[in-house]
Short mmCIF file of C-alpha atoms in Angstrom, two decimals:
data_model
loop_
_atom_site.label_atom_id
_atom_site.label_comp_id
_atom_site.label_asym_id
_atom_site.label_seq_id
_atom_site.Cartn_x
_atom_site.Cartn_y
_atom_site.Cartn_z
CA UNK A 1 -115.71 -36.51 -78.49
CA UNK A 2 -112.28 -35.72 -78.53
CA UNK A 3 -112.66 -31.95 -77.56
CA UNK A 4 -115.04 -33.41 -74.67
CA UNK A 5 -112.01 -36.00 -73.27
CA UNK A 6 -109.83 -32.88 -73.51
CA UNK A 7 -111.98 -30.92 -71.50
CA UNK A 8 -112.31 -33.54 -68.76
CA UNK A 9 -108.94 -34.17 -68.54
CA UNK A 10 -107.94 -30.46 -67.92
CA UNK A 11 -110.89 -30.21 -65.19
CA UNK A 12 -109.16 -33.28 -63.61
CA UNK A 13 -105.86 -31.90 -63.09
CA UNK A 14 -107.13 -28.42 -62.05
CA UNK A 15 -109.18 -30.60 -58.97
CA UNK A 16 -105.96 -32.54 -58.25
CA UNK A 17 -103.67 -29.23 -58.10
CA UNK A 18 -106.20 -27.47 -55.91
CA UNK A 19 -106.74 -30.45 -53.51
CA UNK A 20 -102.65 -31.14 -53.33
CA UNK A 21 -102.04 -27.22 -52.76
CA UNK A 22 -102.95 -27.04 -49.28
CA UNK A 23 -100.89 -30.00 -48.08
CA UNK A 24 -97.76 -28.35 -49.75
CA UNK A 25 -98.20 -25.18 -48.00
CA UNK A 26 -98.70 -27.02 -44.59
CA UNK A 27 -95.75 -29.24 -45.55
CA UNK A 28 -93.36 -25.95 -46.24
CA UNK A 29 -95.41 -23.38 -43.54
CA UNK A 30 -92.49 -24.02 -40.75
CA UNK A 31 -92.77 -24.66 -37.45
CA UNK A 32 -94.78 -23.91 -34.58
CA UNK A 33 -92.70 -22.77 -31.12
CA UNK A 34 -94.75 -22.06 -28.25
CA UNK A 35 -92.11 -20.98 -25.60
CA UNK A 36 -92.80 -20.58 -21.73
CA UNK A 37 -89.82 -19.04 -19.94
CA UNK A 38 -89.82 -18.63 -16.05
CA UNK A 39 -87.10 -16.30 -14.55
CA UNK A 40 -86.06 -17.56 -10.81
CA UNK A 41 -84.88 -15.52 -8.04
CA UNK A 42 -81.16 -16.62 -8.08
CA UNK A 43 -81.21 -15.21 -12.09
CA UNK A 44 -81.60 -18.28 -13.74
CA UNK A 45 -84.04 -18.42 -16.67
CA UNK A 46 -85.52 -21.94 -17.30
CA UNK A 47 -87.30 -22.48 -20.84
CA UNK A 48 -89.56 -24.98 -21.77
CA UNK A 49 -90.52 -24.87 -25.73
CA UNK A 50 -93.38 -27.11 -27.31
CA UNK A 51 -92.56 -27.55 -30.95
CA UNK A 52 -95.00 -28.99 -33.75
CA UNK A 53 -94.56 -28.89 -37.42
CA UNK A 54 -91.76 -28.81 -39.73
CA UNK A 55 -89.50 -31.43 -41.19
CA UNK A 56 -87.10 -34.05 -39.97
CA UNK A 57 -83.63 -32.84 -39.10
CA UNK A 58 -84.61 -29.98 -36.56
CA UNK A 59 -81.85 -28.06 -35.25
CA UNK A 60 -81.49 -24.87 -33.29
CA UNK A 61 -78.30 -22.62 -32.89
CA UNK A 62 -78.13 -21.02 -29.84
CA UNK A 63 -77.03 -17.42 -29.55
CA UNK A 64 -74.45 -17.76 -26.81
CA UNK A 65 -72.32 -14.86 -27.15
CA UNK A 66 -72.99 -11.11 -28.16
CA UNK A 67 -70.78 -7.43 -28.21
CA UNK A 68 -71.57 -6.22 -24.27
CA UNK A 69 -69.02 -2.90 -24.98
CA UNK A 70 -65.86 -2.03 -26.62
CA UNK A 71 -64.08 -4.39 -24.92
CA UNK A 72 -66.10 -7.46 -23.30
CA UNK A 73 -68.60 -9.82 -25.03
CA UNK A 74 -71.90 -10.84 -22.96
CA UNK A 75 -71.83 -14.89 -22.49
CA UNK A 76 -75.11 -16.84 -22.12
CA UNK A 77 -74.55 -20.12 -20.79
CA UNK A 78 -76.99 -22.91 -21.48
CA UNK A 79 -77.38 -26.01 -19.43
CA UNK A 80 -79.94 -29.08 -18.32
CA UNK A 81 -80.77 -29.25 -21.73
CA UNK A 82 -83.54 -32.25 -22.65
CA UNK A 83 -85.35 -33.02 -25.48
CA UNK A 84 -82.31 -33.12 -27.70
CA UNK A 85 -78.62 -33.53 -27.96
CA UNK A 86 -76.61 -30.36 -27.30
CA UNK A 87 -73.32 -30.17 -28.88
CA UNK A 88 -71.49 -26.56 -28.78
CA UNK A 89 -74.14 -24.43 -29.57
CA UNK A 90 -76.18 -26.77 -31.52
CA UNK A 91 -79.42 -28.49 -30.70
CA UNK A 92 -80.64 -31.14 -32.41
CA UNK A 93 -84.21 -31.52 -31.33
CA UNK A 94 -85.37 -35.30 -30.95
CA UNK A 95 -89.09 -34.71 -29.31
CA UNK A 96 -91.81 -32.34 -29.22
CA UNK A 97 -90.47 -30.82 -26.06
CA UNK A 98 -87.44 -28.81 -25.15
CA UNK A 99 -86.04 -27.77 -21.93
CA UNK A 100 -82.96 -25.75 -20.81
CA UNK A 101 -81.78 -23.35 -18.44
CA UNK A 102 -79.66 -19.99 -19.25
CA UNK A 103 -77.37 -18.07 -16.94
CA UNK A 104 -76.24 -14.69 -17.77
CA UNK A 105 -79.77 -13.05 -19.36
CA UNK A 106 -80.28 -10.86 -16.37
CA UNK A 107 -78.40 -7.50 -15.80
CA UNK A 108 -79.19 -4.15 -14.11
CA UNK A 109 -79.76 -1.51 -16.40
CA UNK A 110 -81.78 1.91 -15.99
CA UNK A 111 -82.54 1.16 -12.53
CA UNK A 112 -84.53 -2.07 -13.37
CA UNK A 113 -83.26 -5.77 -13.58
CA UNK A 114 -83.46 -6.48 -17.06
CA UNK A 115 -84.03 -9.71 -18.87
CA UNK A 116 -83.03 -10.29 -22.46
CA UNK A 117 -83.05 -13.59 -24.08
CA UNK A 118 -83.42 -14.75 -27.51
CA UNK A 119 -86.59 -16.81 -27.07
CA UNK A 120 -86.88 -18.14 -30.40
CA UNK A 121 -83.44 -17.89 -32.79
CA UNK A 122 -81.48 -19.97 -35.08
CA UNK A 123 -83.61 -22.51 -36.24
CA UNK A 124 -82.89 -24.56 -39.70
CA UNK A 125 -86.57 -24.30 -40.66
CA UNK A 126 -88.50 -21.26 -40.95
CA UNK A 127 -91.09 -20.49 -38.18
CA UNK A 128 -94.45 -20.12 -38.83
CA UNK A 129 -95.93 -18.98 -35.34
CA UNK A 130 -93.91 -18.43 -32.18
CA UNK A 131 -95.64 -17.19 -28.76
CA UNK A 132 -93.84 -16.31 -25.71
CA UNK A 133 -95.01 -16.42 -22.16
CA UNK A 134 -92.71 -14.99 -19.45
CA UNK A 135 -92.88 -15.41 -15.61
CA UNK A 136 -90.70 -13.63 -13.35
CA UNK A 137 -90.08 -12.62 -9.86
CA UNK A 138 -91.43 -9.49 -9.65
CA UNK A 139 -94.22 -7.12 -11.53
CA UNK A 140 -92.97 -6.02 -15.10
CA UNK A 141 -91.59 -3.04 -15.66
CA UNK A 142 -91.74 -2.49 -18.95
CA UNK A 143 -91.29 -5.13 -22.10
CA UNK A 144 -90.34 -4.65 -25.48
CA UNK A 145 -89.30 -7.31 -28.21
CA UNK A 146 -87.67 -7.31 -31.52
CA UNK A 147 -87.79 -9.79 -34.57
CA UNK A 148 -85.70 -10.41 -37.68
CA UNK A 149 -81.98 -10.55 -37.81
CA UNK A 150 -80.40 -10.38 -34.27
CA UNK A 151 -79.40 -6.82 -34.79
CA UNK A 152 -83.03 -5.90 -35.89
CA UNK A 153 -85.11 -2.75 -34.18
CA UNK A 154 -88.35 -3.81 -35.75
CA UNK A 155 -90.86 -4.86 -33.08
CA UNK A 156 -92.50 -8.17 -32.88
CA UNK A 157 -95.92 -8.70 -33.80
CA UNK A 158 -97.25 -8.54 -30.37
CA UNK A 159 -96.45 -7.85 -27.08
CA UNK A 160 -98.68 -7.42 -23.86
CA UNK A 161 -98.95 -8.22 -20.08
CA UNK A 162 -101.66 -9.40 -17.76
CA UNK A 163 -103.58 -6.95 -15.59
CA UNK A 164 -101.71 -7.92 -12.71
CA UNK A 165 -98.38 -7.13 -14.44
CA UNK A 166 -96.82 -10.52 -13.48
CA UNK A 167 -96.76 -12.20 -16.81
CA UNK A 168 -95.81 -11.03 -20.26
CA UNK A 169 -96.64 -12.27 -23.72
CA UNK A 170 -95.00 -12.15 -26.97
CA UNK A 171 -96.21 -13.13 -30.59
CA UNK A 172 -94.48 -13.42 -33.85
CA UNK A 173 -95.09 -14.95 -37.05
CA UNK A 174 -93.18 -15.87 -40.17
CA UNK A 175 -89.50 -15.54 -39.02
CA UNK A 176 -86.92 -17.06 -41.75
CA UNK A 177 -84.35 -19.50 -40.46
CA UNK A 178 -81.91 -18.20 -38.28
CA UNK A 179 -84.09 -15.11 -37.41
CA UNK A 180 -84.41 -14.32 -34.06
CA UNK A 181 -87.13 -13.22 -31.73
CA UNK A 182 -85.77 -11.18 -28.66
CA UNK A 183 -87.83 -10.24 -25.84
CA UNK A 184 -86.96 -7.59 -23.19
CA UNK A 185 -88.53 -7.18 -19.82
CA UNK A 186 -87.70 -4.94 -16.63
CA UNK A 187 -88.35 -5.94 -13.22
CA UNK A 188 -87.82 -4.06 -10.05
CA UNK A 189 -84.03 -3.93 -9.00
CA UNK A 190 -83.15 -6.80 -6.69
CA UNK A 191 -85.82 -9.20 -7.74
CA UNK A 192 -83.26 -11.68 -8.81
CA UNK A 193 -79.69 -12.17 -7.99
CA UNK A 194 -78.92 -12.53 -11.69
CA UNK A 195 -75.85 -10.73 -13.20
CA UNK A 196 -74.52 -10.59 -17.00
CA UNK A 197 -71.51 -13.07 -17.61
CA UNK A 198 -69.07 -10.81 -19.23
CA UNK A 199 -65.87 -12.28 -20.87
CA UNK A 200 -62.71 -9.69 -21.95
CA UNK A 201 -62.79 -9.54 -26.34
CA UNK A 202 -58.94 -9.59 -27.08
CA UNK A 203 -57.84 -6.50 -29.27
CA UNK A 204 -54.57 -5.06 -29.55
CA UNK A 205 -55.83 -1.81 -28.67
CA UNK A 206 -57.31 -2.79 -25.35
CA UNK A 207 -54.66 -5.31 -24.60
CA UNK A 208 -51.72 -2.60 -24.64
CA UNK A 209 -54.18 0.26 -23.15
CA UNK A 210 -52.03 3.37 -22.10
CA UNK A 211 -53.45 5.37 -19.51
CA UNK A 212 -52.30 6.68 -16.10
CA UNK A 213 -52.20 3.20 -14.27
CA UNK A 214 -49.93 1.34 -17.18
CA UNK A 215 -48.22 4.55 -18.56
CA UNK A 216 -46.87 5.03 -15.02
CA UNK A 217 -46.10 1.54 -14.38
CA UNK A 218 -44.39 1.03 -17.70
CA UNK A 219 -42.06 4.00 -16.77
CA UNK A 220 -41.21 2.69 -13.30
CA UNK A 221 -40.84 -0.88 -14.58
CA UNK A 222 -38.52 0.94 -17.31
CA UNK A 223 -36.61 2.72 -14.95
CA UNK A 224 -36.23 0.09 -12.49
CA UNK A 225 -34.86 -2.39 -15.23
CA UNK A 226 -32.78 -0.19 -17.42
CA UNK A 227 -31.38 1.45 -14.17
CA UNK A 228 -30.45 -2.38 -13.16
CA UNK A 229 -28.63 -2.98 -16.43
CA UNK A 230 -26.71 0.48 -15.79
CA UNK A 231 -25.79 -0.67 -12.43
CA UNK A 232 -24.73 -3.84 -13.69
CA UNK A 233 -22.67 -2.40 -16.13
CA UNK A 234 -21.20 0.22 -13.93
CA UNK A 235 -20.19 -2.72 -11.08
CA UNK A 236 -19.14 -5.17 -13.36
CA UNK A 237 -18.47 -4.06 -17.02
CA UNK A 238 -16.55 -1.04 -16.36
CA UNK A 239 -12.66 -1.46 -16.86
CA UNK A 240 -10.70 -0.98 -13.73
CA UNK A 241 -8.46 2.09 -13.57
CA UNK A 242 -4.76 1.99 -14.51
CA UNK A 243 -2.45 1.67 -11.67
CA UNK A 244 0.27 4.56 -11.52
CA UNK A 245 -1.92 6.90 -13.88
CA UNK A 246 -1.13 7.64 -17.22
CA UNK A 247 1.59 6.39 -19.33
CA UNK A 248 2.81 9.29 -21.09
CA UNK A 249 4.38 9.12 -24.53
CA UNK A 250 6.00 5.72 -25.32
CA UNK A 251 9.32 5.09 -27.54
CA UNK A 252 9.08 1.44 -29.09
CA UNK A 253 12.88 2.33 -29.85
CA UNK A 254 15.29 1.58 -27.37
CA UNK A 255 19.39 1.42 -28.13
CA UNK A 256 18.23 0.87 -31.83
CA UNK A 257 16.15 -2.16 -31.11
CA UNK A 258 12.54 -2.81 -31.50
CA UNK A 259 10.55 -2.86 -28.19
CA UNK A 260 6.72 -3.21 -28.25
CA UNK A 261 4.58 -1.68 -25.25
CA UNK A 262 5.05 -4.20 -22.31
CA UNK A 263 6.48 -6.85 -24.91
CA UNK A 264 2.95 -7.82 -25.98
CA UNK A 265 2.39 -9.08 -29.57
CA UNK A 266 0.31 -7.71 -32.12
CA UNK A 267 -2.20 -10.51 -31.81
CA UNK A 268 -2.62 -9.92 -28.00
CA UNK A 269 -3.02 -5.98 -28.75
CA UNK A 270 -5.75 -6.56 -31.14
CA UNK A 271 -7.46 -8.57 -28.51
CA UNK A 272 -6.79 -6.05 -25.45
CA UNK A 273 -7.98 -3.40 -27.53
CA UNK A 274 -11.30 -4.69 -28.92
CA UNK A 275 -12.01 -7.59 -26.34
CA UNK A 276 -12.34 -9.84 -29.29
CA UNK A 277 -10.18 -12.57 -31.22
CA UNK A 278 -10.97 -11.77 -34.48
CA UNK A 279 -9.59 -12.18 -38.05
CA UNK A 280 -7.51 -8.79 -37.88
CA UNK A 281 -5.50 -10.34 -34.85
CA UNK A 282 -5.05 -13.47 -36.88
CA UNK A 283 -3.84 -11.69 -39.92
CA UNK A 284 -1.68 -9.32 -37.73
CA UNK A 285 0.08 -12.68 -36.29
CA UNK A 286 1.02 -14.28 -39.64
CA UNK A 287 2.43 -10.97 -40.58
CA UNK A 288 4.26 -10.76 -37.23
CA UNK A 289 5.53 -14.69 -37.72
CA UNK A 290 7.02 -13.76 -40.69
CA UNK A 291 8.82 -10.66 -39.82
CA UNK A 292 9.99 -12.58 -36.95
CA UNK A 293 11.90 -15.09 -39.31
CA UNK A 294 9.12 -18.18 -38.66
CA UNK A 295 8.22 -17.92 -42.03
CA UNK A 296 8.21 -16.01 -45.29
CA UNK A 297 5.83 -14.67 -47.68
CA UNK A 298 6.18 -15.16 -51.32
CA UNK A 299 4.21 -13.59 -53.60
CA UNK A 300 3.12 -15.62 -56.50
CA UNK A 301 3.26 -14.65 -60.34
CA UNK A 302 -0.14 -14.16 -61.99
CA UNK A 303 -1.46 -12.92 -65.38
CA UNK A 304 -3.77 -9.71 -65.31
CA UNK A 305 -7.25 -11.12 -64.78
CA UNK A 306 -6.01 -13.80 -62.07
CA UNK A 307 -6.52 -13.59 -58.47
CA UNK A 308 -3.60 -12.92 -56.00
CA UNK A 309 -1.95 -15.52 -54.37
CA UNK A 310 0.81 -16.13 -51.87
CA UNK A 311 3.21 -19.13 -50.72
CA UNK A 312 3.73 -19.27 -46.91
CA UNK A 313 7.00 -21.15 -46.50
CA UNK A 314 7.88 -22.62 -43.28
CA UNK A 315 11.56 -21.40 -42.21
CA UNK A 316 13.11 -24.18 -40.15
CA UNK A 317 15.52 -22.28 -38.42
CA UNK A 318 13.28 -20.37 -36.06
CA UNK A 319 12.99 -21.72 -32.69
CA UNK A 320 9.17 -22.73 -32.66
CA UNK A 321 9.13 -23.73 -28.59
CA UNK A 322 9.60 -19.96 -28.26
CA UNK A 323 6.12 -19.33 -29.86
CA UNK A 324 3.30 -18.36 -27.18
CA UNK A 325 0.61 -21.07 -27.39
CA UNK A 326 -1.84 -19.32 -29.58
CA UNK A 327 1.04 -18.27 -32.06
CA UNK A 328 1.91 -21.89 -32.06
CA UNK A 329 -1.68 -23.07 -32.73
CA UNK A 330 -1.61 -20.78 -35.77
CA UNK A 331 1.65 -22.10 -36.81
CA UNK A 332 0.44 -25.72 -37.00
CA UNK A 333 -2.74 -24.81 -38.42
CA UNK A 334 -0.99 -22.58 -41.43
CA UNK A 335 1.26 -25.76 -42.26
CA UNK A 336 -0.37 -28.74 -40.83
CA UNK A 337 2.50 -31.01 -41.55
CA UNK A 338 3.76 -29.14 -44.93
CA UNK A 339 6.63 -26.85 -45.55
CA UNK A 340 4.77 -24.51 -47.89
CA UNK A 341 1.15 -23.78 -48.64
CA UNK A 342 -0.66 -21.42 -50.79
CA UNK A 343 -2.99 -18.96 -49.23
CA UNK A 344 -5.70 -19.86 -51.39
CA UNK A 345 -5.73 -23.45 -49.90
CA UNK A 346 -6.01 -22.12 -46.33
CA UNK A 347 -9.84 -21.79 -46.27
CA UNK A 348 -10.20 -25.28 -46.87
CA UNK A 349 -7.79 -26.67 -44.33
CA UNK A 350 -8.27 -24.02 -41.50
CA UNK A 351 -11.51 -25.01 -39.95
CA UNK A 352 -9.87 -27.60 -37.97
CA UNK A 353 -7.39 -25.65 -36.08
CA UNK A 354 -8.75 -22.03 -35.94
CA UNK A 355 -11.19 -22.73 -32.91
CA UNK A 356 -7.95 -23.57 -31.16
CA UNK A 357 -5.94 -20.21 -31.82
CA UNK A 358 -8.97 -18.09 -30.78
CA UNK A 359 -9.18 -20.23 -27.53
CA UNK A 360 -5.69 -19.51 -26.83
CA UNK A 361 -6.16 -16.01 -27.66
CA UNK A 362 -8.52 -15.62 -25.27
CA UNK A 363 -6.62 -17.73 -22.76
CA UNK A 364 -3.72 -15.76 -23.19
CA UNK A 365 -5.35 -12.33 -22.16
CA UNK A 366 -6.52 -13.63 -19.08
CA UNK A 367 -3.12 -15.18 -18.56
CA UNK A 368 -1.67 -11.86 -18.83
CA UNK A 369 -3.84 -10.54 -16.16
CA UNK A 370 -5.70 -8.05 -18.28
CA UNK A 371 -8.96 -10.13 -17.48
CA UNK A 372 -10.53 -11.32 -14.94
CA UNK A 373 -12.61 -13.84 -17.45
CA UNK A 374 -12.39 -14.82 -20.56
CA UNK A 375 -13.84 -11.87 -22.73
CA UNK A 376 -15.53 -14.27 -25.12
CA UNK A 377 -17.47 -16.08 -22.13
CA UNK A 378 -18.27 -12.78 -20.26
CA UNK A 379 -20.14 -11.57 -23.49
CA UNK A 380 -21.89 -14.99 -23.96
CA UNK A 381 -22.73 -15.13 -20.63
CA UNK A 382 -24.53 -11.74 -20.33
CA UNK A 383 -26.16 -11.95 -23.77
CA UNK A 384 -27.74 -15.28 -22.94
CA UNK A 385 -29.19 -13.61 -19.77
CA UNK A 386 -30.36 -10.82 -22.15
CA UNK A 387 -31.73 -13.43 -24.47
CA UNK A 388 -33.87 -15.42 -21.78
CA UNK A 389 -35.16 -12.03 -20.46
CA UNK A 390 -36.43 -10.93 -24.03
CA UNK A 391 -37.88 -14.55 -24.27
CA UNK A 392 -39.42 -14.20 -20.63
CA UNK A 393 -40.75 -10.92 -21.70
CA UNK A 394 -42.51 -12.10 -25.03
CA UNK A 395 -44.30 -14.71 -22.74
CA UNK A 396 -45.16 -11.90 -19.94
CA UNK A 397 -46.02 -9.59 -22.93
CA UNK A 398 -48.59 -12.36 -24.52
CA UNK A 399 -49.88 -13.29 -21.05
CA UNK A 400 -50.71 -10.17 -20.21
CA UNK A 401 -52.22 -8.64 -23.29
CA UNK A 402 -54.47 -11.90 -23.55
CA UNK A 403 -55.87 -11.74 -20.33
CA UNK A 404 -55.20 -7.85 -18.89
CA UNK A 405 -54.84 -4.57 -20.28
CA UNK A 406 -51.17 -4.68 -19.28
CA UNK A 407 -49.50 -5.48 -22.41
CA UNK A 408 -47.51 -2.57 -21.88
CA UNK A 409 -45.50 -3.78 -18.96
CA UNK A 410 -44.35 -6.78 -21.02
CA UNK A 411 -42.55 -4.61 -23.33
CA UNK A 412 -40.55 -3.20 -20.69
CA UNK A 413 -38.90 -6.65 -20.03
CA UNK A 414 -38.16 -7.10 -23.60
CA UNK A 415 -36.79 -3.65 -23.65
CA UNK A 416 -34.53 -4.66 -20.83
CA UNK A 417 -33.32 -7.98 -21.98
CA UNK A 418 -32.65 -6.33 -25.25
CA UNK A 419 -30.59 -3.78 -23.57
CA UNK A 420 -28.70 -6.51 -21.74
CA UNK A 421 -28.39 -8.47 -24.61
CA UNK A 422 -26.49 -5.73 -26.70
CA UNK A 423 -25.00 -4.50 -23.36
CA UNK A 424 -23.40 -7.78 -22.88
CA UNK A 425 -21.24 -7.00 -25.70
CA UNK A 426 -19.64 -4.42 -23.60
CA UNK A 427 -19.64 -6.47 -20.20
CA UNK A 428 -15.93 -7.97 -20.56
CA UNK A 429 -13.99 -5.61 -18.07
CA UNK A 430 -10.18 -5.21 -18.16
CA UNK A 431 -8.19 -5.51 -14.75
CA UNK A 432 -6.27 -2.42 -13.69
CA UNK A 433 -3.25 -4.40 -15.34
CA UNK A 434 -5.12 -4.57 -18.40
CA UNK A 435 -5.94 -0.87 -18.23
CA UNK A 436 -2.31 -0.04 -18.07
CA UNK A 437 -1.58 -2.11 -20.90
CA UNK A 438 -4.09 -0.35 -22.75
CA UNK A 439 -3.05 3.05 -22.15
CA UNK A 440 0.57 2.21 -23.15
CA UNK A 441 -0.67 0.30 -26.51
CA UNK A 442 -2.52 3.88 -27.20
CA UNK A 443 0.25 5.75 -26.56
CA UNK A 444 2.44 3.38 -28.73
CA UNK A 445 -0.44 4.00 -31.53
CA UNK A 446 0.01 7.70 -31.12
CA UNK A 447 3.73 7.34 -31.75
CA UNK A 448 3.39 5.22 -34.90
CA UNK A 449 1.08 7.91 -36.51
CA UNK A 450 3.05 10.52 -35.10
CA UNK A 451 5.63 10.68 -38.23
CA UNK A 452 8.58 11.52 -35.89
CA UNK A 453 10.70 8.38 -37.26
CA UNK A 454 13.92 10.67 -38.47
CA UNK A 455 15.65 9.59 -35.42
CA UNK A 456 15.76 6.07 -36.00
CA UNK A 457 19.38 5.25 -37.47
CA UNK A 458 18.94 4.26 -41.44
CA UNK A 459 20.65 0.81 -40.76
CA UNK A 460 17.90 -0.22 -38.65
CA UNK A 461 14.83 1.04 -40.21
CA UNK A 462 14.24 -1.63 -42.70
CA UNK A 463 13.95 -3.89 -39.30
CA UNK A 464 12.38 -1.68 -36.78
CA UNK A 465 9.51 -0.62 -39.71
CA UNK A 466 8.97 -4.17 -40.45
CA UNK A 467 8.55 -4.88 -36.89
CA UNK A 468 5.83 -1.93 -36.61
CA UNK A 469 3.94 -3.35 -39.90
CA UNK A 470 2.24 -6.31 -37.95
CA UNK A 471 1.01 -3.68 -35.50
CA UNK A 472 0.11 -1.05 -37.91
CA UNK A 473 -2.25 -3.93 -39.36
CA UNK A 474 -4.00 -4.13 -35.84
CA UNK A 475 -4.46 -0.14 -35.95
CA UNK A 476 -5.63 0.08 -39.47
CA UNK A 477 -2.30 1.83 -40.76
CA UNK A 478 -1.47 -1.23 -43.22
CA UNK A 479 -1.06 1.57 -46.19
CA UNK A 480 0.96 3.89 -44.12
CA UNK A 481 3.47 1.55 -43.13
CA UNK A 482 4.08 -0.44 -46.16
CA UNK A 483 5.05 2.85 -47.96
CA UNK A 484 7.39 3.51 -45.09
CA UNK A 485 8.94 -0.22 -45.27
CA UNK A 486 9.16 -0.04 -49.36
CA UNK A 487 11.15 3.61 -48.94
CA UNK A 488 14.36 2.33 -47.36
CA UNK A 489 16.93 -0.69 -47.22
CA UNK A 490 19.52 -1.77 -45.09
CA UNK A 491 21.77 0.62 -46.65
CA UNK A 492 19.50 3.30 -48.12
CA UNK A 493 18.81 2.18 -51.33
CA UNK A 494 15.98 0.63 -52.95
CA UNK A 495 15.97 -3.34 -53.40
CA UNK A 496 13.70 -5.91 -54.77
CA UNK A 497 12.70 -7.65 -51.84
CA UNK A 498 12.82 -7.71 -47.91
CA UNK A 499 13.95 -10.88 -46.15
CA UNK A 500 10.67 -11.82 -45.08
CA UNK A 501 8.47 -11.17 -47.71
CA UNK A 502 9.50 -11.69 -51.92
CA UNK A 503 7.90 -10.78 -54.67
CA UNK A 504 8.05 -11.98 -58.34
CA UNK A 505 10.03 -11.10 -61.15
CA UNK A 506 9.48 -7.77 -62.29
CA UNK A 507 8.43 -6.79 -58.71
CA UNK A 508 10.56 -4.49 -56.59
CA UNK A 509 9.65 -2.50 -53.48
CA UNK A 510 7.74 0.19 -54.80
CA UNK A 511 5.07 -2.40 -54.95
CA UNK A 512 5.08 -3.49 -51.69
CA UNK A 513 2.13 -0.93 -50.17
CA UNK A 514 -0.34 -2.24 -52.75
CA UNK A 515 0.65 -5.87 -52.37
CA UNK A 516 0.49 -5.82 -48.73
CA UNK A 517 -2.37 -4.42 -48.49
CA UNK A 518 -4.13 -7.01 -51.20
CA UNK A 519 -2.32 -9.49 -48.88
CA UNK A 520 -3.99 -8.56 -45.44
CA UNK A 521 -7.18 -8.42 -47.26
CA UNK A 522 -7.07 -11.77 -48.88
CA UNK A 523 -5.61 -13.32 -45.77
CA UNK A 524 -8.58 -11.92 -43.55
CA UNK A 525 -11.22 -13.35 -46.21
CA UNK A 526 -9.43 -16.71 -46.12
CA UNK A 527 -9.81 -17.04 -42.84
CA UNK A 528 -13.40 -15.62 -42.37
CA UNK A 529 -14.45 -18.10 -44.72
CA UNK A 530 -13.68 -21.03 -42.52
CA UNK A 531 -16.72 -21.90 -39.90
CA UNK A 532 -15.23 -21.18 -36.50
CA UNK A 533 -14.49 -17.45 -37.42
CA UNK A 534 -17.40 -16.78 -39.53
CA UNK A 535 -19.23 -15.21 -36.79
CA UNK A 536 -16.43 -12.65 -36.12
#
């Protein structure tokens, strides 16, 4: 009895399995899609789909963009959707019948008008069977179809036309989710007014295409813009010619007294030569104030591994009212109400005053008549214009590259802006008086390094050579002139100190060259460490 019961149970289970199988297959077999397409004379393709089978949540993602050629995409625009909700390119089906219109599905090819559309595509469920019927504005010239992936070259299950060649029929079975059935039908040229919708595809290669047109335009624009920058410099940035021609040789010693070129100070010469009020000009001015008796420089004693330091001592006997505005601003910045200060302390106290020194130096060279406008203002103006031009060029390049193939033209504007921004550093122009002062200054520099010093009376050499030293700082000749100053005293014998520079114990003038070189380097470092002079 037990065996009989087991046998009956097995037979019952088999029967239930055989009964349930068709239902399960039907549930998973996929949808049936009957598509009817009508091409109008205006090139609009009207599509009606009758959908059956499948499960809930049926969605279709339309193919709305394909590659057309190396530089363009072909667009298909879907509109007038019925039977579902359409968001972006995704259709959520809400009824058994779906309708929509397509533009851009027609193009001329090989003497015919070709209709190409992905009649069945992008379903999120399998398509068990799809049929497509197409009616157009003329007789069918040719037809083909492809099934599978979008780029598939495999033909569909069946493709045919009726005997009058006015209708085309296509059929395909078993499309997996996401696969497509693409139909292609040729009609006589001019059957409709349809044209493909093309959109340029961005790529660096196409955006910056170099050909006869773009290359010629780029060359012409570069010549125009860079020529304009050159013309601007020629008319605005060149120094005026010195009146009276060359100044010839310069002898700064007149009747045993020091006479600088045109009576100018070291800081003024430094600003005149390189058109910038920089740290070297300030350092030279500090040395000049010491040589002229406004302060004394005392080198501090130190151990072997200690950092060198100097004490700047204010000398109250010097007439401060005789100082030029920039010299007085520097003098005030150094002492700031105190009688002495260590050089190492200046980097923390200069910040609130050195901006005034720099402004006063620029104002001074304009007051002297050497420049029509402040050099720093002139540089800033043209550099700013150049930066603005660069920004405009970047924006123009981005716009031209994105929307056209003429991105190279924007590069010409960027190049011109860069040339103007860099050239702005050379835009300050000396007046004729400034050019004459520069010629005199260069003659003075030649004299300083000529070595013709034997005619200077020995009793005047300490004072005269000391007065040369601040100018030597400007001309990068500190080492040379420090050795010259260290070599003599008022009576021709070696001494321990100068009237304006004192060394520590065990120090004599034989060490002055090294001390002066270190002092100038350290002073420039202390100045450049302040916020206002960090960019100089």
